[in-house]
Amino acid sequence: MEVNVSFTELLAQTFPRLLQGLAVTLESTLLSLVLAAVVGLLFGLLSVSRNKVSRAIARVYVDIIRGTPIIVQAFFIYFGVTSALNMRMEPMTAGVITLTLNAGAYLAEIFRGGIQSVDKGQMEAARSLGLPHGMAMRKVILPQAIRTMIPAIVNQCIITLKDSSILSVIGMAELTQVGKLIIANNLESFRMWLIVGIMYFIIIMILSWVSKRIEKRLQNG
């Protein structure tokens, strides 16, 4: 590839590879968020449990994840865990695990805050009607809490999407990593990072628009 190509030619030449990287970014982000929702709900429920041990377990998990940089978490999983267990792990697998654990901790706090925002009288009323605690939580509390949590959940989706770029450090072939590999071949650092930035910007703006639409609909009932 020639260095003096125009911006349009550079975009045309590199766009297919960048699109593949973007697909990996979106795939890993979506998969991680689905798994993180399960992890976050589990630890969110533990954090509001009446059992002190359950609350302590949730607190330790959340504090460890929130108290360490995601790049350290990625290195720990990809290099540390594999070395300790004498095993190999694909960058994509390590990346999804990292994003899942990271987003799960923040979603746990979102779920905890949403559940605690529901009036305690709602649980008492449900229990007085004979509903077990688990069913009351599932049928009465969570549906009300979800309304207040949706904007924060969408915001966490945006954060997780941006955090996926950090996983280029372990060689996951997402958008940022593909951009780095292309630059290594054509030395078009300024224009390539501009293109990569624009691609991230478009996706994030779409998610931000969706978030604002959801917030507006919730405000309007």
C-alpha atoms as one frame of an Amber mdcrd trajectory, in Angstrom:
protein
   0.000   0.000   0.000   1.305   3.404  -0.921   1.700   6.020   1.753   0.503
   8.950  -0.365  -2.985   7.621  -1.131  -5.952   9.929  -0.588  -8.163   9.652
   2.468 -10.963   8.131   0.389  -8.635   5.521  -1.108  -7.196   4.720   2.309
 -10.696   4.241   3.703 -11.708   2.019   0.780  -8.579  -0.119   1.126  -8.780
  -0.617   4.874 -12.523  -0.572   5.521 -13.130  -4.334   5.000 -10.502  -5.216
   7.636 -11.755  -2.511   9.976 -15.283  -3.820   9.543 -14.100  -7.276  10.596
 -12.497  -5.736  13.671 -15.703  -3.838  14.434 -17.665  -7.084  14.147 -15.379
  -8.698  16.730 -15.788  -5.644  18.978 -19.575  -5.790  18.800 -19.683  -9.578
  19.165 -17.432  -9.633  22.227 -19.253  -6.675  23.777 -22.709  -8.189  23.251
 -21.696 -11.607  24.567 -19.959 -10.046  27.555 -22.968  -7.883  28.415 -25.356
 -10.845  28.294 -23.101 -12.807  30.659 -22.447  -9.704  32.775 -26.191  -9.174
  33.213 -26.440 -12.639  34.765 -23.378 -12.049  36.965 -24.560  -8.558  37.896
 -28.058  -9.730  38.820 -26.651 -12.573  40.932 -24.278 -10.344  42.882 -26.850
  -7.546  43.008 -29.272  -9.902  44.746 -26.508 -11.126  47.058 -25.715  -7.521
  47.993 -29.284  -6.913  49.212 -29.575 -10.307  50.874 -30.353 -10.550  54.562
 -27.412 -12.969  54.872 -24.229 -11.202  55.980 -21.969 -13.723  54.246 -23.769
 -13.210  50.928 -23.456  -9.440  51.248 -19.754  -9.783  52.111 -19.088 -11.983
  49.060 -20.798  -9.463  46.785 -18.911  -6.579  48.391 -15.513  -8.258  47.950
 -16.180  -9.025  44.274 -17.392  -5.525  43.471 -14.574  -3.830  45.389 -11.861
  -5.937  43.729 -13.151  -5.290  40.210 -13.857  -1.594  40.753 -10.549  -1.135
  42.558  -8.327  -2.483  39.771  -7.816  -1.222  36.177  -9.391  -3.345  33.457
  -6.005  -3.696  31.725  -4.638  -5.382  34.880  -7.676  -7.673  34.938  -7.043
  -8.599  31.289  -3.372  -9.369  31.963  -4.280 -11.373  35.068  -6.763 -13.551
  33.169  -4.811 -13.926  29.921  -1.312 -14.321  31.372  -1.689 -14.961  35.104
  -4.513 -17.508  35.193  -3.262 -19.412  32.159   0.235 -19.580  33.628  -1.027
 -20.768  37.020  -3.218 -23.447  35.448  -0.682 -24.315  32.734  -3.222 -23.855
  29.969  -3.753 -21.832  26.807  -6.560 -19.369  26.260  -7.662 -17.588  23.118
  -7.513 -13.766  23.305 -11.228 -13.613  22.464 -12.081 -15.917  25.376  -9.901
 -13.963  27.795 -11.386 -10.718  26.510 -14.970 -11.849  27.011 -14.180 -13.107
  30.521 -12.514  -9.797  31.377 -15.396  -7.691  30.070 -17.937  -9.958  31.757
 -16.321  -9.739  35.182 -15.702  -6.006  34.840 -19.168  -5.055  33.609 -20.754
  -7.552  36.004 -19.405  -5.677  39.019 -20.805  -2.362  37.821 -24.125  -3.933
  36.857 -24.277  -5.502  40.330 -24.157  -2.006  41.811 -26.799  -0.824  39.348
 -29.082  -3.723  40.299 -28.453  -3.121  43.989 -29.307   0.554  43.681 -32.392
  -0.182  41.589 -33.706  -2.777  44.025 -33.093  -0.535  47.028 -34.869   2.344
  45.281 -38.161   0.413  45.432 -40.165   1.217  48.547 -39.729  -1.455  51.227
 -43.482  -1.506  51.643 -43.738  -3.224  48.257 -41.914  -6.294  49.556 -43.884
  -6.276  52.797 -47.147  -6.091  50.862 -46.104  -8.945  48.578 -45.072 -11.113
  51.539 -48.342 -10.352  53.329 -50.150 -11.789  50.297 -48.284 -15.057  50.805
 -45.628 -14.706  48.109 -42.251 -16.294  48.928 -39.314 -13.864  49.071 -37.858
 -15.028  45.748 -41.156 -14.773  43.898 -41.902 -11.376  45.443 -38.499 -10.167
  44.269 -39.067 -11.533  40.764 -42.713 -10.538  40.318 -42.963  -7.310  42.288
 -39.604  -5.673  43.059 -37.507  -6.294  39.940 -40.150  -5.094  37.421 -40.326
  -1.768  39.267 -36.569  -1.528  39.714 -35.881  -2.149  36.019 -37.547   1.147
  35.082 -35.025   3.129  37.100 -32.073   0.965  36.046 -32.455   1.045  32.248
 -30.600   4.360  31.613 -27.683   3.245  33.810 -27.604  -0.170  32.121 -27.463
   1.415  28.663 -24.674   3.702  29.876 -22.746   0.649  31.108 -23.179  -0.910
  27.653 -21.468   2.137  26.148 -18.647   1.967  28.714 -18.115  -1.746  28.035
 -17.975  -1.114  24.298 -15.255   1.494  24.811 -13.418  -0.729  27.301 -13.204
  -3.467  24.658 -10.536  -1.391  22.890  -8.192  -1.997  25.837  -8.218  -5.718
  25.027  -5.981  -5.045  22.045  -3.142  -5.371  24.584  -3.752  -9.140  24.747
  -4.022  -9.447  20.967  -7.792  -9.713  20.592  -8.532  -8.849  16.968 -11.075
  -6.118  17.722 -11.257  -2.733  16.016  -8.344  -1.075  17.815  -6.040  -4.052
  17.276  -6.907  -4.185  13.574  -6.158  -0.461  13.336  -2.746  -1.021  14.957
  -1.922  -3.828  12.517  -2.917  -1.730   9.509  -0.805   1.185  10.730   2.172
  -1.157  11.128   1.905  -1.852   7.385   1.094   1.572   5.927   2.452   3.980
   8.609  -0.700   6.116   8.186  -1.036   6.709  11.914  -2.972  10.014  11.905
  -5.564   9.132   9.286  -6.038   5.543  10.447  -6.669   6.513  14.056  -9.043
   9.183  12.772 -11.005   6.519  10.884 -11.023   4.166  13.873 -12.151   7.006
  16.141 -14.985   7.915  13.765 -16.179   4.300  13.696 -16.260   4.158  17.498
 -17.945   7.554  17.608 -20.748   6.468  15.262 -21.526   3.299  17.230 -21.419
   5.096  20.585 -23.604   7.937  19.320 -26.182   5.393  18.182 -26.181   3.810
  21.641 -26.389   7.253  23.277 -29.383   8.111  21.089 -31.066   4.851  22.112
 -30.375   5.662  25.769 -31.923   9.125  25.476 -34.977   7.701  23.701 -35.457
   5.137  26.468 -35.078   7.796  29.174 -37.608  10.015  27.414 -40.134   7.191
  27.130 -39.678   6.325  30.795 -40.202   9.960  31.806 -43.382  10.039  29.746
 -44.587   6.862  31.386
